XYZ file of C-alpha atoms in Angstrom:
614
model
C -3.887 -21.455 0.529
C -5.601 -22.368 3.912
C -7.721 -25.267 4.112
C -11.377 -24.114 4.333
C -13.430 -23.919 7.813
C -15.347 -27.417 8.966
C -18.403 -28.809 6.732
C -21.418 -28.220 8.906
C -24.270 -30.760 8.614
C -27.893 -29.068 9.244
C -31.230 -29.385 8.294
C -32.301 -27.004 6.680
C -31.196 -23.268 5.846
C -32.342 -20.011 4.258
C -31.145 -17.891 2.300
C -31.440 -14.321 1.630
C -30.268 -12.880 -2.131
C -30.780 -8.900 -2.186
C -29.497 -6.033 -4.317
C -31.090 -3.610 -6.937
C -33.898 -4.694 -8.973
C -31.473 -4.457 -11.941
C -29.063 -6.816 -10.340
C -30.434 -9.927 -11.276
C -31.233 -11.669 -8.124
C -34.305 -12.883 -8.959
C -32.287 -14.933 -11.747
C -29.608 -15.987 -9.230
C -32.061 -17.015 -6.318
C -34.002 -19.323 -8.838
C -31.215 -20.792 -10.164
C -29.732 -21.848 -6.273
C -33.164 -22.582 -6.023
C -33.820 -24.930 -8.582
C -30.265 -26.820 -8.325
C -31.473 -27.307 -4.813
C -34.141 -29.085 -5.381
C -32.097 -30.996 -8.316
C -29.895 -32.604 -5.264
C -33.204 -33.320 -3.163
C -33.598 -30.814 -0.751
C -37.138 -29.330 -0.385
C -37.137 -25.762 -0.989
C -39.792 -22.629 -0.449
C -38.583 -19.320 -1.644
C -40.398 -15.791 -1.020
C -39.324 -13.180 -4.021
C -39.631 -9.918 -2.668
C -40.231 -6.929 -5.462
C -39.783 -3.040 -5.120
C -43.007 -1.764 -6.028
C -41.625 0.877 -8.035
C -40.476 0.354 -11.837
C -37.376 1.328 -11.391
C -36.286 3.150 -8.382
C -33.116 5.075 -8.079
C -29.348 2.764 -8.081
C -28.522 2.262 -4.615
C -31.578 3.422 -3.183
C -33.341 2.566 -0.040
C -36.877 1.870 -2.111
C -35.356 0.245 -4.991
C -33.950 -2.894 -3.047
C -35.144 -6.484 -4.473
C -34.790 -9.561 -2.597
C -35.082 -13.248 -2.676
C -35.511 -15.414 0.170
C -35.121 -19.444 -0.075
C -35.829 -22.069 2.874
C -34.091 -25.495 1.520
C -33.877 -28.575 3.164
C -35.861 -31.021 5.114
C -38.915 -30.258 7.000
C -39.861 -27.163 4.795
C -43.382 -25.367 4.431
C -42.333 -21.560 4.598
C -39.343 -19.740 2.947
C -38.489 -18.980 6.760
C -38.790 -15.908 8.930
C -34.703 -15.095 8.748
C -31.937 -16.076 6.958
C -28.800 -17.609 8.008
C -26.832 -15.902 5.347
C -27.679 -12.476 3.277
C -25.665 -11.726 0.198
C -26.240 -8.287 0.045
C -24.685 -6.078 -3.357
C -24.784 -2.972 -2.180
C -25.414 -0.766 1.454
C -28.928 -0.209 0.625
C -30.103 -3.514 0.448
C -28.060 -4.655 3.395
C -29.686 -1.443 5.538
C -33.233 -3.136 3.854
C -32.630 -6.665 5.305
C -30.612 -6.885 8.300
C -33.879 -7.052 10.143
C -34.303 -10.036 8.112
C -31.204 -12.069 8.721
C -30.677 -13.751 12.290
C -28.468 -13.275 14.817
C -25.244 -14.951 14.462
C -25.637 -15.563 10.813
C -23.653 -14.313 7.942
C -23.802 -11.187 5.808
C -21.971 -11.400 2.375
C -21.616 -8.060 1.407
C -20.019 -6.984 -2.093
C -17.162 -4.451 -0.235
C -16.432 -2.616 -3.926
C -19.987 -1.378 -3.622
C -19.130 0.197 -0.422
C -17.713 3.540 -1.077
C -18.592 6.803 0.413
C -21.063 7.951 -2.279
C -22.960 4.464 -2.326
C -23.321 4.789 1.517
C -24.733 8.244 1.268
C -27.334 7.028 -1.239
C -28.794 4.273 1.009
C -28.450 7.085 3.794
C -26.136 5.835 5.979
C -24.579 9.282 8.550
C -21.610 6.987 9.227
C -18.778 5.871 7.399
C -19.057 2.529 9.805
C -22.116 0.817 8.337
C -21.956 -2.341 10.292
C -21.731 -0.784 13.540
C -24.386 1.903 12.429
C -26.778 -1.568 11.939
C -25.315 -2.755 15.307
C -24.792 -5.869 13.383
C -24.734 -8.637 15.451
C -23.630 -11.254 12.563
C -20.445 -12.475 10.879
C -19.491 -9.990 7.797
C -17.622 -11.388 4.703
C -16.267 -8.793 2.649
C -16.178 -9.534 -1.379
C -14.692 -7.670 -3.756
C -17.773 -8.803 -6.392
C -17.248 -6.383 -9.175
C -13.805 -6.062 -8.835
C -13.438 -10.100 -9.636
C -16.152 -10.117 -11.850
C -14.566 -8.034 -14.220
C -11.072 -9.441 -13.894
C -12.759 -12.358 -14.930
C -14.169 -11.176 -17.809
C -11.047 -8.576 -18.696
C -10.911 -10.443 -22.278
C -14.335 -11.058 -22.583
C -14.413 -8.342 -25.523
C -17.705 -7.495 -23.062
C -18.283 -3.630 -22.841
C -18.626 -2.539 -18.835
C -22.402 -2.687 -18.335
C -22.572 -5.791 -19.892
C -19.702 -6.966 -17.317
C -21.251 -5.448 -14.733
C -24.585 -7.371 -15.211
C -22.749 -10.804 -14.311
C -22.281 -9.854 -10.518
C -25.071 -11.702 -9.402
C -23.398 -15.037 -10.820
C -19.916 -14.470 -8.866
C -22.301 -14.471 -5.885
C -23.757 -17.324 -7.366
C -21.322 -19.407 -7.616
C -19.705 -18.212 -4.203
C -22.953 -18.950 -2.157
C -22.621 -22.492 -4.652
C -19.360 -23.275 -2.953
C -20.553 -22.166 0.561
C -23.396 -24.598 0.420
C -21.387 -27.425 -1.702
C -24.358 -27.114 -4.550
C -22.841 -28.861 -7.806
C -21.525 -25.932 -10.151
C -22.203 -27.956 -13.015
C -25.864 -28.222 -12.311
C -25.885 -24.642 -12.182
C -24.413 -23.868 -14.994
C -26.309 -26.014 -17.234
C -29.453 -23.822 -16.004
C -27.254 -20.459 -17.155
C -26.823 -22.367 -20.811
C -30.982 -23.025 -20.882
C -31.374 -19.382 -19.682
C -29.279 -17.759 -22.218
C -29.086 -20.398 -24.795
C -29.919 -17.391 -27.622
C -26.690 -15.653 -26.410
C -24.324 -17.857 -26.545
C -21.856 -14.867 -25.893
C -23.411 -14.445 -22.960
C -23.549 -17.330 -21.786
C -20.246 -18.001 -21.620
C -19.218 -15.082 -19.876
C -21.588 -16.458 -16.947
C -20.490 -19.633 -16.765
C -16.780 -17.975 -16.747
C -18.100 -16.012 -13.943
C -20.053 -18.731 -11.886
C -16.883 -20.480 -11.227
C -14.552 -17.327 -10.604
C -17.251 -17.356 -7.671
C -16.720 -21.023 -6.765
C -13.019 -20.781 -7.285
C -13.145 -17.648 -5.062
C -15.050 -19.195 -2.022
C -12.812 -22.095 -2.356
C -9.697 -20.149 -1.403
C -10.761 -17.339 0.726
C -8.362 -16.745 3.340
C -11.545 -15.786 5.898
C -12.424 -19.209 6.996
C -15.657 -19.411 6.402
C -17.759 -22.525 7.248
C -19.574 -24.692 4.171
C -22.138 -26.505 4.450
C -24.007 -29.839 3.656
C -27.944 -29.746 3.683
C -29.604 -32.707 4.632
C -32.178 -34.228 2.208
C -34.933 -36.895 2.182
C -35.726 -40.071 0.686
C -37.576 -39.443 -2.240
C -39.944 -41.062 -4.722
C -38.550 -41.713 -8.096
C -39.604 -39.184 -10.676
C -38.918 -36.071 -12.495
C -38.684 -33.136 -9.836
C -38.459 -29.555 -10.642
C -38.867 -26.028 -8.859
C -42.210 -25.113 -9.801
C -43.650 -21.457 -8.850
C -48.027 -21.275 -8.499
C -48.802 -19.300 -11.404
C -46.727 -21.496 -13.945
C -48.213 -24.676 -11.650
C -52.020 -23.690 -12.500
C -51.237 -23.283 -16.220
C -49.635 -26.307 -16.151
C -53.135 -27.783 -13.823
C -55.229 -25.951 -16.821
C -53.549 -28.110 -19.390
C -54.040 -31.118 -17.550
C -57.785 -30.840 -16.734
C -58.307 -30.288 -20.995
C -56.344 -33.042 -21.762
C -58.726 -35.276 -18.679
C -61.958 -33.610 -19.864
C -61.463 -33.821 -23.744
C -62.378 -30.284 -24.532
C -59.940 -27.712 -25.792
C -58.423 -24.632 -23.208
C -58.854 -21.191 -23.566
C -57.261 -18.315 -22.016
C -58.739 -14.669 -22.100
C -56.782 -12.476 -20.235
C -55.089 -8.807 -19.747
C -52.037 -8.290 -18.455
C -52.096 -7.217 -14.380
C -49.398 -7.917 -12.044
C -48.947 -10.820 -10.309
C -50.973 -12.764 -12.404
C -49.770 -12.015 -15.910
C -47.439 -14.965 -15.556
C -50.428 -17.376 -16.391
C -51.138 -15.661 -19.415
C -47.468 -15.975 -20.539
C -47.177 -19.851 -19.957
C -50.333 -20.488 -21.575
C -49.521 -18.416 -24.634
C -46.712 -20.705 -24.968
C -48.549 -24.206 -25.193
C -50.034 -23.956 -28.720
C -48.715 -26.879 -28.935
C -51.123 -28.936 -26.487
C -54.279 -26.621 -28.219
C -54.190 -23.987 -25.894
C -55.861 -20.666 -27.066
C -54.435 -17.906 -25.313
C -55.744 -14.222 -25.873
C -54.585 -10.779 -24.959
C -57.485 -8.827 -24.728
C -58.036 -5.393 -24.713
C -59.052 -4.706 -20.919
C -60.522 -7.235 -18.215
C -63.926 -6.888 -19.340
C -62.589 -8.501 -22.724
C -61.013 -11.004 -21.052
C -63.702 -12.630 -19.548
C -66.643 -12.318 -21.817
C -64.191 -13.991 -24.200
C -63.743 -16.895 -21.848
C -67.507 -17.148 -21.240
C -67.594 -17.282 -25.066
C -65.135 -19.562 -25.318
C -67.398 -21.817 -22.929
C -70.637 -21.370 -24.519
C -68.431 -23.180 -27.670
C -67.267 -25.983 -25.906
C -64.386 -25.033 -24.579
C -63.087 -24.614 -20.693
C -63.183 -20.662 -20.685
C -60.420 -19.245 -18.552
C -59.271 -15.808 -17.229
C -57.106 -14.433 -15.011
C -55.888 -11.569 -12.677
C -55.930 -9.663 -9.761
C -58.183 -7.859 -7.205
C -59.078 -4.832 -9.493
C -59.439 -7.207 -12.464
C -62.083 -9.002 -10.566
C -64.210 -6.185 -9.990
C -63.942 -5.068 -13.412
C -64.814 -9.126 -14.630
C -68.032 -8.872 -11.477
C -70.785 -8.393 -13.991
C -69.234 -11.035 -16.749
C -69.133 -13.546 -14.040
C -72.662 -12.482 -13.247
C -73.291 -13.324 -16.778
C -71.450 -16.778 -16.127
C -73.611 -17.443 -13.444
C -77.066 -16.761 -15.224
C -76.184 -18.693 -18.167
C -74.428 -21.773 -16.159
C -71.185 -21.972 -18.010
C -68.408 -23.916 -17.006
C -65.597 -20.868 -16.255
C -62.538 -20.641 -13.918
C -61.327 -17.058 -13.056
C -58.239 -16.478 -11.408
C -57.464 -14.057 -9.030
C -54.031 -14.000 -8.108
C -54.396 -11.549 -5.107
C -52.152 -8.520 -4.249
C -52.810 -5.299 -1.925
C -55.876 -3.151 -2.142
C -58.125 -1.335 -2.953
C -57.805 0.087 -5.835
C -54.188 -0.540 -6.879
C -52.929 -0.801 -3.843
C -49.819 -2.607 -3.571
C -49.083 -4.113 -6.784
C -46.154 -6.417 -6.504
C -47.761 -7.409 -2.555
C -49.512 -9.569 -0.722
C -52.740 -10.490 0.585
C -55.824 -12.511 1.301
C -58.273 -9.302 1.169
C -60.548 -10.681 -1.903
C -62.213 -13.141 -0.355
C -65.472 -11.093 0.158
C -65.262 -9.894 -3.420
C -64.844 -13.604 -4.339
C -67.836 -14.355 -2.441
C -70.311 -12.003 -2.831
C -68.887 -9.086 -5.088
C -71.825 -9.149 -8.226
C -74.901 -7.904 -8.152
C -77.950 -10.121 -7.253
C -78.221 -13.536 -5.476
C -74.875 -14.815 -7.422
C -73.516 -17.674 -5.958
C -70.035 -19.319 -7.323
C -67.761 -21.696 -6.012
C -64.901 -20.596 -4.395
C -61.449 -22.332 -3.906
C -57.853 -21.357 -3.185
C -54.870 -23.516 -3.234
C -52.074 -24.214 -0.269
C -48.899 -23.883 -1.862
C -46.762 -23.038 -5.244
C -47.121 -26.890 -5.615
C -50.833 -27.127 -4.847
C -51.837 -24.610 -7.571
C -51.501 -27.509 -9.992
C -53.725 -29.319 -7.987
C -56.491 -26.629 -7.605
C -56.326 -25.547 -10.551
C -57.128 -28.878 -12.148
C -60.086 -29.229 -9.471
C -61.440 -25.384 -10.655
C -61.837 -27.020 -13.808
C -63.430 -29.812 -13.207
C -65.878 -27.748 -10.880
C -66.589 -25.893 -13.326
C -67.334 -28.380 -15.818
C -68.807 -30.982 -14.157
C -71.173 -28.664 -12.104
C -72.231 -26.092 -15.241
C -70.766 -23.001 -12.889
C -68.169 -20.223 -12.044
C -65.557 -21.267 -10.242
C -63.247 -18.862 -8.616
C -59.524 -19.635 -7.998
C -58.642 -17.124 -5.371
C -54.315 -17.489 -5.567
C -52.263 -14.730 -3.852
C -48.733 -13.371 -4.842
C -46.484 -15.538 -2.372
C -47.676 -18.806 -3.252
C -47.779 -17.198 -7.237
C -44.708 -16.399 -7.354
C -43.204 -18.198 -4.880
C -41.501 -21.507 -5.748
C -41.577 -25.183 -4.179
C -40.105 -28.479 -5.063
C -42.191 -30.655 -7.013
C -42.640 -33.892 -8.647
C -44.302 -33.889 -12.125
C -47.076 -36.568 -10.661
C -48.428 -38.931 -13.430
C -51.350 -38.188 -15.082
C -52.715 -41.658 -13.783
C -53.174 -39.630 -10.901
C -55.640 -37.610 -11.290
C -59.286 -38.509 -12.373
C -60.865 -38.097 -15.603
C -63.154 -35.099 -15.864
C -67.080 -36.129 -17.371
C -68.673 -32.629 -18.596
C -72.484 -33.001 -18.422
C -73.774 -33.429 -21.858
C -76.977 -33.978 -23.162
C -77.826 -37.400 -22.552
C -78.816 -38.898 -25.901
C -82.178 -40.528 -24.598
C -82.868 -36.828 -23.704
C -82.084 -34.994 -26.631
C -85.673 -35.140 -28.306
C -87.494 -33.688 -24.755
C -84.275 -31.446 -23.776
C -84.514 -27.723 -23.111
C -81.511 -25.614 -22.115
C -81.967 -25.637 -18.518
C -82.994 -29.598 -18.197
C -80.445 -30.270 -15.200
C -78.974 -33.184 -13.872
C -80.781 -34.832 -11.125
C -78.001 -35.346 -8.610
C -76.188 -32.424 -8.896
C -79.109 -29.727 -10.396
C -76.148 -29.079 -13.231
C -77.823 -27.832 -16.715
C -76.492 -30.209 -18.977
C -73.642 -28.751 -21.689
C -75.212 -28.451 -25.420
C -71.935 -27.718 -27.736
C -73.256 -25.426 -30.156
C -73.316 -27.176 -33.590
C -74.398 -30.593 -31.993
C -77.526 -31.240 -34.324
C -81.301 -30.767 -32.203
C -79.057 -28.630 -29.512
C -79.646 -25.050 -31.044
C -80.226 -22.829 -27.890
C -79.439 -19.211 -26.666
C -78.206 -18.148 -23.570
C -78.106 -14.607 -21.641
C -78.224 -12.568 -18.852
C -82.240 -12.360 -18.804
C -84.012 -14.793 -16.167
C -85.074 -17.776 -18.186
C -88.302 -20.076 -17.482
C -87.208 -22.997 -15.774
C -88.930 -25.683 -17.592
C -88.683 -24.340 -21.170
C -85.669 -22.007 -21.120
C -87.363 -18.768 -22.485
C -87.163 -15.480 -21.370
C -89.419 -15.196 -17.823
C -90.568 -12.231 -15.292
C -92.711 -14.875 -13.679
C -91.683 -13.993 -9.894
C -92.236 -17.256 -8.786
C -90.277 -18.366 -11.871
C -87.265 -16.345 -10.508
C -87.513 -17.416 -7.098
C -87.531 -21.217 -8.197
C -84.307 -20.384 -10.359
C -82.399 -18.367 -7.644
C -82.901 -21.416 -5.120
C -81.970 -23.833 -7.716
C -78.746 -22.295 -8.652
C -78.074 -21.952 -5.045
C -78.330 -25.625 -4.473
C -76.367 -26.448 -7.385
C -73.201 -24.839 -5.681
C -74.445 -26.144 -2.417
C -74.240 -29.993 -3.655
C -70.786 -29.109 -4.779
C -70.209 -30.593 -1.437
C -70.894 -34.209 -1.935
C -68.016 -33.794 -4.658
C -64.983 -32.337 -2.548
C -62.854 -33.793 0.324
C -63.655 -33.486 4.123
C -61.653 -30.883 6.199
C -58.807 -33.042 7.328
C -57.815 -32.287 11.168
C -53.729 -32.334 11.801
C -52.747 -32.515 15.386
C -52.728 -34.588 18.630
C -56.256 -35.596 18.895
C -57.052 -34.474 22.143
C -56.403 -30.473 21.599
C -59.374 -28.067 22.868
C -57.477 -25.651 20.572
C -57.550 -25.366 16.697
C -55.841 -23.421 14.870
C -57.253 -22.486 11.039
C -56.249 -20.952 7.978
C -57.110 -20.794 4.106
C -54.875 -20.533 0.772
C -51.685 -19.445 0.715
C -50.724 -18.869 4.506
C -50.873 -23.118 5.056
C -46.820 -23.212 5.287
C -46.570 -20.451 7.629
C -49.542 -21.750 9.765
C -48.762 -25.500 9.670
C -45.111 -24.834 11.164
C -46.584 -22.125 13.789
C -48.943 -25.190 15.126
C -46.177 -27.955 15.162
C -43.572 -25.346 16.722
C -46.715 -24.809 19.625
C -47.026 -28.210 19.502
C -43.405 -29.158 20.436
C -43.387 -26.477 23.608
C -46.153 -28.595 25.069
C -49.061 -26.992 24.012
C -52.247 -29.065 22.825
C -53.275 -27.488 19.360
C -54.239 -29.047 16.085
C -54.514 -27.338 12.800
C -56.854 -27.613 10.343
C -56.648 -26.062 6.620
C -59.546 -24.713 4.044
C -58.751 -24.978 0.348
C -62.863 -25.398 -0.201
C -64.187 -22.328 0.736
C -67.569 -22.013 -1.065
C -68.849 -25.026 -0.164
C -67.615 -25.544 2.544
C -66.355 -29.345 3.319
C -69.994 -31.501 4.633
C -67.707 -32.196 8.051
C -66.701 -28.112 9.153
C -69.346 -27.212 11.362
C -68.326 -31.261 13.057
C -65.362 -30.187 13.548
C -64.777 -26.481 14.257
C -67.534 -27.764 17.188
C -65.128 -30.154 18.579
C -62.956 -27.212 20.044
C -63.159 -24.796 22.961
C -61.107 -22.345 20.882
C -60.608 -21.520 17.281
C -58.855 -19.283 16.350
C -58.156 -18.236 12.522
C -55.059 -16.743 11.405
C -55.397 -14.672 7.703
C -53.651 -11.935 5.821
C -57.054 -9.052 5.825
C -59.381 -8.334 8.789
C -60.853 -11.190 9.689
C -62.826 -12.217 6.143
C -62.780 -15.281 6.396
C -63.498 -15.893 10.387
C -66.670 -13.567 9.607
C -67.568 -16.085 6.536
C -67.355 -19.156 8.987
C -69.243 -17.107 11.877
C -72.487 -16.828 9.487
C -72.576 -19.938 8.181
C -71.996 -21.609 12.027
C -74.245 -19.309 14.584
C -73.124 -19.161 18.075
C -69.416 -20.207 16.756
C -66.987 -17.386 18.446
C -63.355 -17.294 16.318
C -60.893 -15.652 17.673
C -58.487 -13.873 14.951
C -54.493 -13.238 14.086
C -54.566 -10.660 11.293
C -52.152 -9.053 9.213
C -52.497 -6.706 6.189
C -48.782 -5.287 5.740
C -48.487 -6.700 2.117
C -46.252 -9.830 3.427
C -46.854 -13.132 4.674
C -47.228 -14.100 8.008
C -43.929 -14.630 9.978
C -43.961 -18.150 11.795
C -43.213 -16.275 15.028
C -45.686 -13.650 14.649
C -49.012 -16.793 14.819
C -46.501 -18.575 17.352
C -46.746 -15.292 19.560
C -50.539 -14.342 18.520
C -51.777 -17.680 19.514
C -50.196 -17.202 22.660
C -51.564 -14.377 23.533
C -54.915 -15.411 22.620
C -54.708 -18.346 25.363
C -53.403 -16.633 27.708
C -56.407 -14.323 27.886
């Protein structure tokens, strides 16, 4: 046996896991994932769906991927990979252009015959030199050892056959020195109903390790450096399990029970699942019968004391426009959830982008104002979430949680924080020296809120609707200075959300005449574009919105500051035309992308460029 190739020490590295959506590499990329962040490292990963249900085996459309940046210094799941583990030819035709030069391609060489090449349409027998690959190729004989390891499993083939993507696994395990123990205890919580099954993966996982250990190719392993980190209870975390989890947490702070109205709609159905599971912690979760169901339940659910949820995607929002119209007119407390994907219409299901944020904005019918807000990262979905809520509650209005699916299903590092550190939430009730002169729409004097009357509270009967009420007494009204008054007041209640939210922090050098923006999900991607500018000598700072509707008191200080701004998103240039109206004479120049993926660090390196050079 020869002794295996030097330990390399490095920073950070990605990783690219790719094969047929039935090959299970969503399950093997999350596990790497999650034992990675076990040992310390940070970690970002990008999973990458075929759009269609189930394409074709071996097929150039039905390739699924999953893409992990671990180590220190990580915001993005990077723009290539150092190594590809690629199951068949079609997925490695799919990725090369998504694995570096110089890196390594782990191909499974029993999937390699003639008829699988002609599937992924290869015209060569030669697929590496077809590719012009430019890369170290390891050659594995995956399902050959996988089922040699399982010969007396007693397992019938396809069953066999389905443990693949654990020999790679535990190979890429061994190339990376990730503790196979760690990763196996993950395969026992994963399958812990089979325990059959279970053992034949964790037979498997270290016929992988064992394999990479005494591979005659001499191929280099490597150790990934980590931070210091504070104590605590760390996890991989993806955004759409992180705001159920935020959800929960705002209940428990604001003492009122959660419920979840919801229909099913990719990428967002993932909320509705973890939340169905917490009955434990009070959590109502529904299933309803379309979108339209889903909300009016949740505004139901509010106008009973409870924080109303939904969730979805871009077409469920325009389906929910005239509930959260409703919401609006009534000033309930209510957090909708758009977890955006590619449009219109149904677009690009399992994509995406930030081309909602108009719809957000202004998509109902009327002067309907609602806040808007849209978290950072996987991580920070747990924090914005949280923050919806207590929008909502504290200010009696709509708040919209505009998500997307990278950072939703995407997955980051994170450390459970302790709930000591995050405020208690105070829902505006009826003061009880006001409950003998109150009226439903008696607001708050600081922040125009209506105050909340729980139906049931004794001296609080009251009805609410969609028909303009009087603002003094709460009845029905077609007085049209009566509406007017009403319109501006609900205006200014979102306006003074304001006073409640952070500043727009300013990262950079402090003496940049360039600033570069962003909003939501794209922060990684943009934050590592400006520091990569940065360290070439270039003055920029960087500057992120998570507030979008308010805007922080300080933007208009500081997007003033600069000679240039220039605001990279994933649609046309929504947002750049949102901060245009509300700061006249402000000129934003834009990087754009609508291609259903995330922005590329090099591709806002390169546009900023360009934009300075003109």
């Amino acid at each position: 046996m020869l002794e295996k190739a030097d330990v390399k020490t490095i920073d950070k590295v990605v990783v690219r896991f790719s094969g047929d959506s039935g090959d299970g590499m969503q399950l093997a990329g999350n596990i790497f994932t999650n034992v990675s962040a076990g040992v310390g490292n940070q970690v970002s990963t990008f999973p990458d769906y075929p759009a269609e249900v189930r394409a074709p085996q071996g097929s150039l459309s039905g390739v699924s991927g999953f893409q992990v940046n671990l180590g220190i210094g990580v915001h993005t799941p990077g723009d290539k990979a150092d190594v590809l583990i690629a199951m068949n030819p079609a997925a490695l035709k799919q990725n090369v252009k998504h694995l570096k030069k110089g890196g390594v391609a782990i191909v499974d060489i029993d999937s390699f015959k003639e008829s699988d090449l002609k599937k992924a349409k290869f015209e060569t027998s030669d697929p590496y030199t077809e590719l012009d690959l430019k890369v170290e190729v390891v050659e594995v004989p995956v399902t050959s050892m996988t089922k040699a390891a399982l010969a007396d499993s007693g397992l019938d083939n396809k069953s066999v056959l389905k443990c693949r993507n654990i020999f790679a696994l535990g190979l890429v395990c061994w190339l990376f020195d990730r503790p196979l123990d760690a990763a196996i205890h993950h395969l026992h919580n994963k399958f812990a109903k089979k325990p059959a099954v279970f053992e034949a993966n964790a037979k498997v996982i270290r016929a992988g390790y064992d394999y990479g250990a005494n591979i005659h190719a001499g191929v280099s392993t490597y150790r990934i450096e980590s931070e210091a980190v504070r104590p605590g209870v760390y996890t991989d975390i993806n955004g759409n399990t992180a705001v159920a989890w935020g959800l929960i947490l705002a209940s428990e702070k604001a003492g009122r029970p959660l419920f979840l109205g919801s229909y099913p709609i990719t990428p967002a159905t993932d909320i509705l699942h973890e939340l169905a599971k917490r009955r434990d912690l009070g959590v109502k979760a529904i299933q309803m019968e379309d979108e339209i169901g889903g909300v009016c339940a949740a505004i139901g659910a509010s106008f009973a004391g409870n924080i109303g949820v939904t969730s979805t995607s871009g077409p469920g929002l325009a389906l929910k426009s005239e509930g959260i119209g409703l919401a609006v007119m009534a000033e309930l407390p209510l957090v909708i959830i758009d977890v955006q994907r590619g449009g219109p219409s149904t677009g690009l299901p399992t994509k995406t982008e930030q081309t909602d944020l108009m719809q957000a904005l202004y998509g109902r019918n009327g002067e309907s104002p609602v806040v808007v807000v849209a978290p950072a990262s996987p991580t920070d979905c747990f924090t914005m979430a949280f923050e919806a809520a207590r929008i909502a509650i504290e200010h009696m209005t709509p708040v919209i949680l505009l998500s997307d699916a990278f950072i939703g299903n995407g997955s980051s590092a994170w450390r459970v924080p302790d709930a000591e550190d995050f405020p208690r939430i105070n829902p505006r009730y009826v003061p009880d020296g006001l409950r003998e002169s109150w009226r439903p729409y008696l607001r708050d004097e600081d922040t125009l809120a209506r105050y909340w009357a729980i139906p049931g509270t004794e001296g609080l009967a009251h009805r609410l609707g969609g028909l303009e009420k009087d603002y003094n007494t709460g009845a029905l009204s077609i007085d049209p200075v009566n509406h007017e008054k009403m319109v501006y007041a609900r205006r200014e209640k979102v306006e003074r959300v304001a006073d409640d939210i952070p500043e727009l922090e300013v990262i950079g050098c402090g003496d940049a005449d360039t600033l570069l923006i962003g909003w939501g999900g794209t922060y990684g991607h943009l934050r590592t574009a400006a520091e990569e500018l940065v360290k070439e000598g270039h003055k920029i700072d960087f500057a992120h919105f998570r507030y979008i509707n308010p805007l922080p008191r300080n933007t208009h200080e500081v997007l003033s500051r600069y000679k240039t701004v220039i605001c990279a998103e994933l649609n046309t240039g929504q947002f750049a035309d949102f901060l245009q109206s509300r700061n006249p004479g402000l000129q934003i120049k834009r990087i754009n992308k609508i291609q259903g993926q995330p922005f590329l660090i090099s591709e806002v390196v390169a546009g900023v460029k360009e934009i300075l050079a003109k």
